[in-house]
PDB file of C-alpha atoms and ligand atoms in Angstrom:
ATOM      1  CA  MET A   1      93.836 126.945  83.289  1.00  0.00           C
ATOM      2  CA  GLN A   2      91.916 124.603  80.932  1.00  0.00           C
ATOM      3  CA  THR A   3      88.242 125.511  81.323  1.00  0.00           C
ATOM      4  CA  GLN A   4      86.657 122.755  79.974  1.00  0.00           C
ATOM      5  CA  ALA A   5      88.535 119.845  81.606  1.00  0.00           C
ATOM      6  CA  VAL A   6      87.919 121.870  84.960  1.00  0.00           C
ATOM      7  CA  GLY A   7      84.332 121.708  84.205  1.00  0.00           C
ATOM      8  CA  THR A   8      84.575 118.057  83.465  1.00  0.00           C
ATOM      9  CA  LEU A   9      86.252 117.330  86.337  1.00  0.00           C
ATOM     10  CA  ARG A  10      83.614 119.462  88.424  1.00  0.00           C
ATOM     11  CA  GLN A  11      80.836 117.598  87.232  1.00  0.00           C
ATOM     12  CA  LEU A  12      82.380 114.202  87.733  1.00  0.00           C
ATOM     13  CA  ILE A  13      83.226 115.096  91.288  1.00  0.00           C
ATOM     14  CA  GLU A  14      79.717 116.487  92.037  1.00  0.00           C
ATOM     15  CA  THR A  15      77.714 113.363  90.492  1.00  0.00           C
ATOM     16  CA  ALA A  16      80.157 111.009  92.520  1.00  0.00           C
ATOM     17  CA  SER A  17      79.420 110.207  96.014  1.00  0.00           C
ATOM     18  CA  ASP A  18      82.146 107.545  96.586  1.00  0.00           C
ATOM     19  CA  ILE A  19      85.469 109.003  95.962  1.00  0.00           C
ATOM     20  CA  VAL A  20      88.787 107.127  95.734  1.00  0.00           C
ATOM     21  CA  VAL A  21      92.010 109.302  95.614  1.00  0.00           C
ATOM     22  CA  LEU A  22      95.324 108.419  94.749  1.00  0.00           C
ATOM     23  CA  THR A  23      98.052 110.997  95.520  1.00  0.00           C
ATOM     24  CA  GLY A  24     101.532 111.200  95.158  1.00  0.00           C
ATOM     25  CA  ALA A  25     104.483 113.677  95.867  1.00  0.00           C
ATOM     26  CA  GLY A  26     102.749 116.709  93.162  1.00  0.00           C
ATOM     27  CA  MET A  27      99.942 116.828  96.040  1.00  0.00           C
ATOM     28  CA  SER A  28     102.571 118.463  98.767  1.00  0.00           C
ATOM     29  CA  THR A  29     104.715 120.468  96.372  1.00  0.00           C
ATOM     30  CA  GLU A  30     102.578 123.731  97.198  1.00  0.00           C
ATOM     31  CA  SER A  31     103.225 123.073 100.781  1.00  0.00           C
ATOM     32  CA  GLY A  32     106.562 123.560 100.131  1.00  0.00           C
ATOM     33  CA  ILE A  33     107.965 119.772  99.783  1.00  0.00           C
ATOM     34  CA  PRO A  34     109.701 119.250  96.601  1.00  0.00           C
ATOM     35  CA  ASP A  35     108.919 115.892  94.648  1.00  0.00           C
ATOM     36  CA  PHE A  36     111.652 113.784  94.130  1.00  0.00           C
ATOM     37  CA  ARG A  37     112.010 113.007  90.467  1.00  0.00           C
ATOM     38  CA  SER A  38     112.224 116.820  89.532  1.00  0.00           C
ATOM     39  CA  ASP A  39     115.359 118.699  88.423  1.00  0.00           C
ATOM     40  CA  ASN A  40     116.508 119.370  91.671  1.00  0.00           C
ATOM     41  CA  GLY A  41     114.502 116.297  93.467  1.00  0.00           C
ATOM     42  CA  ALA A  42     116.521 114.222  96.112  1.00  0.00           C
ATOM     43  CA  TRP A  43     116.471 111.273  93.724  1.00  0.00           C
ATOM     44  CA  GLN A  44     119.032 113.128  91.428  1.00  0.00           C
ATOM     45  CA  ASP A  45     121.656 112.216  93.953  1.00  0.00           C
ATOM     46  CA  GLU A  46     121.697 108.473  93.455  1.00  0.00           C
ATOM     47  CA  THR A  47     123.495 107.494  96.368  1.00  0.00           C
ATOM     48  CA  LEU A  48     120.714 109.004  98.505  1.00  0.00           C
ATOM     49  CA  ALA A  49     118.039 107.083  96.559  1.00  0.00           C
ATOM     50  CA  GLU A  50     120.067 103.821  96.888  1.00  0.00           C
ATOM     51  CA  ALA A  51     120.616 104.480 100.608  1.00  0.00           C
ATOM     52  CA  MET A  52     116.854 104.256 101.452  1.00  0.00           C
ATOM     53  CA  SER A  53     116.807 100.872 100.868  1.00  0.00           C
ATOM     54  CA  ASP A  54     116.022  97.879 103.710  1.00  0.00           C
ATOM     55  CA  THR A  55     119.336  96.594 102.706  1.00  0.00           C
ATOM     56  CA  TYR A  56     121.391  99.298 103.408  1.00  0.00           C
ATOM     57  CA  LEU A  57     119.641 100.080 106.871  1.00  0.00           C
ATOM     58  CA  HIS A  58     120.517  96.440 107.960  1.00  0.00           C
ATOM     59  CA  GLU A  59     124.018  96.640 106.711  1.00  0.00           C
ATOM     60  CA  GLN A  60     124.940 100.517 107.695  1.00  0.00           C
ATOM     61  CA  PRO A  61     122.447 101.699 109.970  1.00  0.00           C
ATOM     62  CA  HIS A  62     124.168 104.667 111.260  1.00  0.00           C
ATOM     63  CA  ALA A  63     124.805 105.943 107.616  1.00  0.00           C
ATOM     64  CA  PHE A  64     121.472 105.050 106.779  1.00  0.00           C
ATOM     65  CA  TRP A  65     120.035 107.178 109.497  1.00  0.00           C
ATOM     66  CA  GLN A  66     122.246 110.264 108.352  1.00  0.00           C
ATOM     67  CA  LYS A  67     120.941 109.824 105.022  1.00  0.00           C
ATOM     68  CA  PHE A  68     117.024 109.289 106.029  1.00  0.00           C
ATOM     69  CA  LYS A  69     117.470 112.565 107.997  1.00  0.00           C
ATOM     70  CA  GLN A  70     118.625 114.258 105.204  1.00  0.00           C
ATOM     71  CA  VAL A  71     116.126 113.140 102.800  1.00  0.00           C
ATOM     72  CA  PHE A  72     113.155 113.253 104.844  1.00  0.00           C
ATOM     73  CA  LEU A  73     113.487 114.787 108.401  1.00  0.00           C
ATOM     74  CA  ARG A  74     114.826 118.125 107.129  1.00  0.00           C
ATOM     75  CA  GLU A  75     113.005 121.377 107.468  1.00  0.00           C
ATOM     76  CA  GLU A  76     110.738 121.342 104.554  1.00  0.00           C
ATOM     77  CA  PHE A  77     108.916 118.130 105.815  1.00  0.00           C
ATOM     78  CA  LEU A  78     108.809 119.258 109.418  1.00  0.00           C
ATOM     79  CA  SER A  79     107.579 122.550 108.843  1.00  0.00           C
ATOM     80  CA  ALA A  80     104.897 121.881 106.038  1.00  0.00           C
ATOM     81  CA  ARG A  81     101.534 122.455 106.595  1.00  0.00           C
ATOM     82  CA  PRO A  82      98.455 121.393 104.417  1.00  0.00           C
ATOM     83  CA  ASN A  83      98.033 123.364 101.375  1.00  0.00           C
ATOM     84  CA  PRO A  84      94.353 124.474  99.493  1.00  0.00           C
ATOM     85  CA  GLY A  85      94.371 121.003  97.593  1.00  0.00           C
ATOM     86  CA  HIS A  86      94.755 118.963 100.859  1.00  0.00           C
ATOM     87  CA  LEU A  87      91.908 121.224 102.433  1.00  0.00           C
ATOM     88  CA  ALA A  88      90.109 121.018  99.504  1.00  0.00           C
ATOM     89  CA  LEU A  89      89.748 116.876  99.925  1.00  0.00           C
ATOM     90  CA  ALA A  90      88.822 117.442 103.668  1.00  0.00           C
ATOM     91  CA  ALA A  91      85.829 120.026 102.892  1.00  0.00           C
ATOM     92  CA  LEU A  92      84.405 117.421 100.396  1.00  0.00           C
ATOM     93  CA  GLU A  93      84.212 114.762 102.839  1.00  0.00           C
ATOM     94  CA  ALA A  94      82.558 117.445 105.102  1.00  0.00           C
ATOM     95  CA  MET A  95      80.269 118.017 102.375  1.00  0.00           C
ATOM     96  CA  GLY A  96      78.785 114.444 102.772  1.00  0.00           C
ATOM     97  CA  LYS A  97      81.043 112.543 100.143  1.00  0.00           C
ATOM     98  CA  ARG A  98      82.750 109.542 101.078  1.00  0.00           C
ATOM     99  CA  VAL A  99      86.572 110.421 100.393  1.00  0.00           C
ATOM    100  CA  ARG A 100      88.933 107.578 100.830  1.00  0.00           C
ATOM    101  CA  VAL A 101      92.697 108.606  99.832  1.00  0.00           C
ATOM    102  CA  PHE A 102      95.378 106.265  99.465  1.00  0.00           C
ATOM    103  CA  THR A 103      98.633 108.317  99.723  1.00  0.00           C
ATOM    104  CA  GLN A 104     102.342 107.666  98.434  1.00  0.00           C
ATOM    105  CA  ASN A 105     103.329 110.718 100.605  1.00  0.00           C
ATOM    106  CA  VAL A 106     104.860 110.089 104.051  1.00  0.00           C
ATOM    107  CA  ASP A 107     104.424 113.648 105.421  1.00  0.00           C
ATOM    108  CA  GLY A 108     100.839 113.148 107.267  1.00  0.00           C
ATOM    109  CA  LEU A 109      99.403 116.493 105.837  1.00  0.00           C
ATOM    110  CA  HIS A 110      96.014 114.854 104.427  1.00  0.00           C
ATOM    111  CA  GLN A 111      95.405 113.920 108.147  1.00  0.00           C
ATOM    112  CA  GLN A 112      96.508 117.220 109.386  1.00  0.00           C
ATOM    113  CA  ALA A 113      94.063 118.850 106.868  1.00  0.00           C
ATOM    114  CA  GLY A 114      91.423 116.802 108.506  1.00  0.00           C
ATOM    115  CA  SER A 115      90.645 113.789 105.990  1.00  0.00           C
ATOM    116  CA  SER A 116      89.783 110.977 108.329  1.00  0.00           C
ATOM    117  CA  TYR A 117      89.975 108.209 105.869  1.00  0.00           C
ATOM    118  CA  VAL A 118      93.840 108.018 104.836  1.00  0.00           C
ATOM    119  CA  VAL A 119      95.910 104.940 103.967  1.00  0.00           C
ATOM    120  CA  GLU A 120      99.751 105.675 103.850  1.00  0.00           C
ATOM    121  CA  LEU A 121     100.532 103.185 101.099  1.00  0.00           C
ATOM    122  CA  HIS A 122     104.452 104.309 101.731  1.00  0.00           C
ATOM    123  CA  GLY A 123     104.135 104.575 105.804  1.00  0.00           C
ATOM    124  CA  SER A 124     105.082 107.783 107.329  1.00  0.00           C
ATOM    125  CA  ILE A 125     108.276 109.661 108.234  1.00  0.00           C
ATOM    126  CA  ARG A 126     106.516 110.508 111.569  1.00  0.00           C
ATOM    127  CA  ARG A 127     106.732 107.121 113.203  1.00  0.00           C
ATOM    128  CA  ALA A 128     109.482 104.594 114.046  1.00  0.00           C
ATOM    129  CA  VAL A 129     109.512 100.957 115.471  1.00  0.00           C
ATOM    130  CA  CYS A 130     112.070  98.697 117.187  1.00  0.00           C
ATOM    131  CA  PRO A 131     112.883  95.666 114.945  1.00  0.00           C
ATOM    132  CA  MET A 132     113.335  93.741 118.090  1.00  0.00           C
ATOM    133  CA  CYS A 133     110.416  94.382 120.565  1.00  0.00           C
ATOM    134  CA  GLN A 134     108.104  96.133 118.218  1.00  0.00           C
ATOM    135  CA  GLN A 135     108.175  99.232 120.814  1.00  0.00           C
ATOM    136  CA  ARG A 136     106.769 102.269 118.735  1.00  0.00           C
ATOM    137  CA  TYR A 137     108.269 105.699 118.647  1.00  0.00           C
ATOM    138  CA  GLY A 138     107.282 109.360 117.694  1.00  0.00           C
ATOM    139  CA  LEU A 139     109.257 112.145 115.682  1.00  0.00           C
ATOM    140  CA  ALA A 140     110.518 113.870 118.915  1.00  0.00           C
ATOM    141  CA  ASP A 141     112.252 110.528 119.449  1.00  0.00           C
ATOM    142  CA  MET A 142     113.729 109.891 115.995  1.00  0.00           C
ATOM    143  CA  LEU A 143     115.002 113.614 116.391  1.00  0.00           C
ATOM    144  CA  ALA A 144     116.452 112.954 119.875  1.00  0.00           C
ATOM    145  CA  GLU A 145     119.666 111.359 118.831  1.00  0.00           C
ATOM    146  CA  PRO A 146     121.779 111.036 115.400  1.00  0.00           C
ATOM    147  CA  VAL A 147     121.145 107.215 115.270  1.00  0.00           C
ATOM    148  CA  PRO A 148     117.567 106.553 117.189  1.00  0.00           C
ATOM    149  CA  THR A 149     117.826 103.283 119.221  1.00  0.00           C
ATOM    150  CA  CYS A 150     115.220 101.333 121.610  1.00  0.00           C
ATOM    151  CA  HIS A 151     114.965 102.721 125.117  1.00  0.00           C
ATOM    152  CA  TRP A 152     112.712  99.879 126.250  1.00  0.00           C
ATOM    153  CA  THR A 153     113.814  98.153 129.430  1.00  0.00           C
ATOM    154  CA  ASN A 154     113.108  94.889 130.286  1.00  0.00           C
ATOM    155  CA  VAL A 155     112.316  94.000 134.347  1.00  0.00           C
ATOM    156  CA  LYS A 156     115.848  93.330 135.027  1.00  0.00           C
ATOM    157  CA  GLY A 157     117.027  97.146 133.771  1.00  0.00           C
ATOM    158  CA  ALA A 158     118.383  95.998 130.558  1.00  0.00           C
ATOM    159  CA  GLU A 159     117.723  98.356 127.672  1.00  0.00           C
ATOM    160  CA  CYS A 160     116.567  96.947 124.245  1.00  0.00           C
ATOM    161  CA  GLY A 161     119.306  99.061 122.392  1.00  0.00           C
ATOM    162  CA  PHE A 162     118.237  98.055 118.818  1.00  0.00           C
ATOM    163  CA  VAL A 163     118.583 100.662 116.288  1.00  0.00           C
ATOM    164  CA  LEU A 164     114.938 101.576 115.003  1.00  0.00           C
ATOM    165  CA  HIS A 165     113.413 101.171 111.699  1.00  0.00           C
ATOM    166  CA  PRO A 166     111.843 104.220 110.245  1.00  0.00           C
ATOM    167  CA  ASP A 167     107.889 103.250 109.806  1.00  0.00           C
ATOM    168  CA  THR A 168     108.414 104.227 106.101  1.00  0.00           C
ATOM    169  CA  VAL A 169     108.453 101.787 103.067  1.00  0.00           C
ATOM    170  CA  LEU A 170     112.064 101.585 101.783  1.00  0.00           C
ATOM    171  CA  PHE A 171     113.411 100.356  98.406  1.00  0.00           C
ATOM    172  CA  GLY A 172     112.908  96.654  98.684  1.00  0.00           C
ATOM    173  CA  GLN A 173     110.023  96.766 100.874  1.00  0.00           C
ATOM    174  CA  PRO A 174     106.454  95.999  99.874  1.00  0.00           C
ATOM    175  CA  VAL A 175     103.691  98.715  99.671  1.00  0.00           C
ATOM    176  CA  ARG A 176     101.338  98.731 102.406  1.00  0.00           C
ATOM    177  CA  GLN A 177      97.408  97.770 102.017  1.00  0.00           C
ATOM    178  CA  LEU A 178      97.532  97.243  98.565  1.00  0.00           C
ATOM    179  CA  SER A 179      94.818  95.052  98.503  1.00  0.00           C
ATOM    180  CA  GLU A 180      92.618  97.809 100.510  1.00  0.00           C
ATOM    181  CA  ALA A 181      93.535 100.164  97.576  1.00  0.00           C
ATOM    182  CA  VAL A 182      92.716  97.663  94.694  1.00  0.00           C
ATOM    183  CA  LEU A 183      89.179  96.904  96.345  1.00  0.00           C
ATOM    184  CA  ALA A 184      88.613 100.570  96.674  1.00  0.00           C
ATOM    185  CA  ALA A 185      89.441 101.270  93.144  1.00  0.00           C
ATOM    186  CA  ALA A 186      87.012  98.646  92.028  1.00  0.00           C
ATOM    187  CA  HIS A 187      84.400 100.005  94.141  1.00  0.00           C
ATOM    188  CA  CYS A 188      83.956 103.508  93.717  1.00  0.00           C
ATOM    189  CA  ASP A 189      82.251 106.254  91.660  1.00  0.00           C
ATOM    190  CA  LEU A 190      85.363 108.262  90.775  1.00  0.00           C
ATOM    191  CA  PHE A 191      88.829 107.284  91.025  1.00  0.00           C
ATOM    192  CA  LEU A 192      90.981 110.568  91.186  1.00  0.00           C
ATOM    193  CA  VAL A 193      94.685 110.768  90.559  1.00  0.00           C
ATOM    194  CA  LEU A 194      96.523 113.887  92.159  1.00  0.00           C
ATOM    195  CA  GLY A 195     100.176 114.771  91.819  1.00  0.00           C
ATOM    196  CA  THR A 196     101.634 111.472  91.094  1.00  0.00           C
ATOM    197  CA  SER A 197     103.865 110.635  87.724  1.00  0.00           C
ATOM    198  CA  LEU A 198     102.458 107.024  87.866  1.00  0.00           C
ATOM    199  CA  LEU A 199     106.004 105.251  87.182  1.00  0.00           C
ATOM    200  CA  VAL A 200     106.306 103.101  89.809  1.00  0.00           C
ATOM    201  CA  ASP A 201     104.325  99.591  90.143  1.00  0.00           C
ATOM    202  CA  PRO A 202     102.148  98.405  91.493  1.00  0.00           C
ATOM    203  CA  VAL A 203     100.732 101.496  92.735  1.00  0.00           C
ATOM    204  CA  ALA A 204     100.523 102.828  89.128  1.00  0.00           C
ATOM    205  CA  GLU A 205      98.254  99.991  88.049  1.00  0.00           C
ATOM    206  CA  LEU A 206      95.703 101.282  90.690  1.00  0.00           C
ATOM    207  CA  PRO A 207      93.796 103.589  87.981  1.00  0.00           C
ATOM    208  CA  ASN A 208      93.488 100.321  85.819  1.00  0.00           C
ATOM    209  CA  TYR A 209      91.224  98.491  88.498  1.00  0.00           C
ATOM    210  CA  ALA A 210      88.726 101.623  88.420  1.00  0.00           C
ATOM    211  CA  LEU A 211      88.713 101.562  84.570  1.00  0.00           C
ATOM    212  CA  ALA A 212      88.301  97.754  84.509  1.00  0.00           C
ATOM    213  CA  ALA A 213      85.310  98.138  86.965  1.00  0.00           C
ATOM    214  CA  GLY A 214      83.672 100.636  84.733  1.00  0.00           C
ATOM    215  CA  HIS A 215      84.563 103.707  86.698  1.00  0.00           C
ATOM    216  CA  PRO A 216      85.609 106.826  85.711  1.00  0.00           C
ATOM    217  CA  VAL A 217      89.463 108.197  86.286  1.00  0.00           C
ATOM    218  CA  ALA A 218      90.291 112.020  86.471  1.00  0.00           C
ATOM    219  CA  VAL A 219      93.866 113.275  86.493  1.00  0.00           C
ATOM    220  CA  VAL A 220      95.207 116.598  88.184  1.00  0.00           C
ATOM    221  CA  ASN A 221      98.856 116.711  87.358  1.00  0.00           C
ATOM    222  CA  LEU A 222     101.436 119.056  85.880  1.00  0.00           C
ATOM    223  CA  GLU A 223     102.717 116.376  83.494  1.00  0.00           C
ATOM    224  CA  ASP A 224     101.484 113.728  81.311  1.00  0.00           C
ATOM    225  CA  THR A 225     100.872 110.189  83.044  1.00  0.00           C
ATOM    226  CA  TYR A 226     100.205 106.906  80.663  1.00  0.00           C
ATOM    227  CA  ILE A 227      96.554 106.827  81.931  1.00  0.00           C
ATOM    228  CA  ASP A 228      95.564 110.419  80.640  1.00  0.00           C
ATOM    229  CA  GLY A 229      94.591 108.948  77.159  1.00  0.00           C
ATOM    230  CA  ARG A 230      91.757 106.860  79.059  1.00  0.00           C
ATOM    231  CA  ALA A 231      90.736 109.528  81.799  1.00  0.00           C
ATOM    232  CA  ALA A 232      87.364 111.196  81.882  1.00  0.00           C
ATOM    233  CA  ALA A 233      88.933 114.321  82.729  1.00  0.00           C
ATOM    234  CA  VAL A 234      93.021 115.515  82.808  1.00  0.00           C
ATOM    235  CA  VAL A 235      93.572 118.793  84.114  1.00  0.00           C
ATOM    236  CA  ARG A 236      97.347 120.012  83.614  1.00  0.00           C
ATOM    237  CA  GLY A 237      97.451 122.324  86.436  1.00  0.00           C
ATOM    238  CA  LYS A 238      98.427 122.564  90.037  1.00  0.00           C
ATOM    239  CA  ILE A 239      96.200 120.727  92.434  1.00  0.00           C
ATOM    240  CA  GLY A 240      96.067 123.417  95.249  1.00  0.00           C
ATOM    241  CA  GLU A 241      94.339 125.932  92.558  1.00  0.00           C
ATOM    242  CA  VAL A 242      92.470 123.355  90.640  1.00  0.00           C
ATOM    243  CA  LEU A 243      90.586 121.266  93.569  1.00  0.00           C
ATOM    244  CA  PRO A 244      89.507 124.308  95.655  1.00  0.00           C
ATOM    245  CA  LEU A 245      87.782 125.740  92.322  1.00  0.00           C
ATOM    246  CA  VAL A 246      85.899 122.421  91.374  1.00  0.00           C
ATOM    247  CA  VAL A 247      85.393 121.723  95.172  1.00  0.00           C
ATOM    248  CA  ALA A 248      83.276 124.997  95.337  1.00  0.00           C
ATOM    249  CA  GLY A 249      81.497 124.447  92.261  1.00  0.00           C
ATOM    250  CA  GLU A 250      83.303 127.222  90.174  1.00  0.00           C
ATOM    251  CA  GLY A 251      85.456 126.735  87.020  1.00  0.00           C
TER     252      GLY A 251
HETATM  253  P1  NAD B   1     106.000 111.332  91.724  1.00  0.00           P
HETATM  254  O1  NAD B   1     106.209 110.280  90.960  1.00  0.00           O
HETATM  255  O2  NAD B   1     104.756 111.035  92.302  1.00  0.00           O
HETATM  256  O3  NAD B   1     105.843 112.502  91.082  1.00  0.00           O
HETATM  257  C1  NAD B   1     105.270 113.651  91.543  1.00  0.00           C
HETATM  258  C2  NAD B   1     104.339 114.301  90.553  1.00  0.00           C
HETATM  259  O4  NAD B   1     103.453 115.271  90.772  1.00  0.00           O
HETATM  260  C3  NAD B   1     105.155 114.641  88.907  1.00  0.00           C
HETATM  261  O5  NAD B   1     104.439 114.172  87.785  1.00  0.00           O
HETATM  262  C4  NAD B   1     105.058 116.251  88.735  1.00  0.00           C
HETATM  263  O6  NAD B   1     104.750 116.589  87.644  1.00  0.00           O
HETATM  264  C5  NAD B   1     103.407 116.416  89.375  1.00  0.00           C
HETATM  265  N1  NAD B   1     103.183 117.594  90.378  1.00  0.00           N
HETATM  266  C6  NAD B   1     104.294 118.384  91.126  1.00  0.00           C
HETATM  267  N2  NAD B   1     103.571 119.678  91.769  1.00  0.00           N
HETATM  268  C7  NAD B   1     102.506 119.362  91.277  1.00  0.00           C
HETATM  269  C8  NAD B   1     101.253 120.295  91.510  1.00  0.00           C
HETATM  270  N3  NAD B   1     101.289 121.513  92.330  1.00  0.00           N
HETATM  271  N4  NAD B   1     100.158 120.207  90.910  1.00  0.00           N
HETATM  272  C9  NAD B   1     100.103 118.891  90.342  1.00  0.00           C
HETATM  273  N5  NAD B   1     101.054 118.143  89.964  1.00  0.00           N
HETATM  274  C10 NAD B   1     102.150 118.393  90.444  1.00  0.00           C
HETATM  275  O7  NAD B   1     106.736 111.622  92.927  1.00  0.00           O
HETATM  276  P2  NAD B   1     108.447 111.767  93.336  1.00  0.00           P
HETATM  277  O8  NAD B   1     108.723 112.682  93.574  1.00  0.00           O
HETATM  278  O9  NAD B   1     108.886 110.493  92.319  1.00  0.00           O
HETATM  279  O10 NAD B   1     108.048 110.419  94.616  1.00  0.00           O
HETATM  280  C11 NAD B   1     108.372 109.107  94.940  1.00  0.00           C
HETATM  281  C12 NAD B   1     107.984 108.657  96.225  1.00  0.00           C
HETATM  282  O11 NAD B   1     109.153 109.468  96.931  1.00  0.00           O
HETATM  283  C13 NAD B   1     106.890 109.261  96.807  1.00  0.00           C
HETATM  284  O12 NAD B   1     105.898 108.293  96.198  1.00  0.00           O
HETATM  285  C14 NAD B   1     107.020 109.167  97.956  1.00  0.00           C
HETATM  286  O13 NAD B   1     107.221 107.845  98.850  1.00  0.00           O
HETATM  287  C15 NAD B   1     108.338 109.614  98.317  1.00  0.00           C
HETATM  288  N6  NAD B   1     107.989 111.256  98.491  1.00  0.00           N
HETATM  289  C16 NAD B   1     107.116 111.647  99.512  1.00  0.00           C
HETATM  290  C17 NAD B   1     106.975 113.222  99.425  1.00  0.00           C
HETATM  291  C18 NAD B   1     106.171 113.364 100.628  1.00  0.00           C
HETATM  292  O14 NAD B   1     105.508 112.721 101.435  1.00  0.00           O
HETATM  293  N7  NAD B   1     105.308 114.710 100.120  1.00  0.00           N
HETATM  294  C19 NAD B   1     107.605 113.936  98.701  1.00  0.00           C
HETATM  295  C20 NAD B   1     108.677 113.517  97.649  1.00  0.00           C
HETATM  296  C21 NAD B   1     108.859 112.424  97.847  1.00  0.00           C
END
């Protein structure tokens, strides 16, 4: 591991009392959920990627759900547990720091680890909603039938019956709570980028708001990102190995 970069990261975290964290799929690979852009990732199958759009959901709801389940409701996602990286972020909060997590992940692992301020920019695979009556459903309902539909009944006993929408941001839909993320980036002591390739706008722009406001940005990622050249610390390593070290004051 790069001792100097890890040391700088530890100092940045130690001196910051208000930390904003942006996480991506790399945060959860050590929990057994692969990221999608790597060699064997789900996005290598272009038909799967294209199917994860709101247009496809509207045009072919049955085929959409079959593919959505193939991508997101498979065993790796459903059985995943928080890894030492998730737990280290929760530990930072328990130490009295303000830690606001903005995640592109849809797996719910930050909340499971105990982080209390988690904004799911891409929604969650654990919830679904009826587009007609707005009735909300959980994971068990989504798994109970191949194409989950709304079972809400009106006073006459008629069932709503609409095909549910996953509470996940699909291609063609806007990222959630982006303005909250921009504000947070502009008002923090440290902006920490964890496990994201920073390839997709508008989320990729968030570190720029921190830099523009004069706050340091630190990156832990296995590969280069466009912001590395302007970051106060760049650690090329596994989040689950690096974060527990720096949070424990080691490294
Ligand atoms: P991405 O573009 O955020 O890339 C992941 C990055 O993490 C890569 O640069 C990779 O080098 C790095 N990385 C992987 N493992 C790491 C580790 N242990 N430590 C440090 N860095 C690591 O992610 P993507 O796969 O292109 O996913 C795009 C979108 O798909 C996500 O934003 C999300 O909406 C969805 N997705 C979610 C999950 C999840 O919820 N866990 C998983 C895959 C994809």
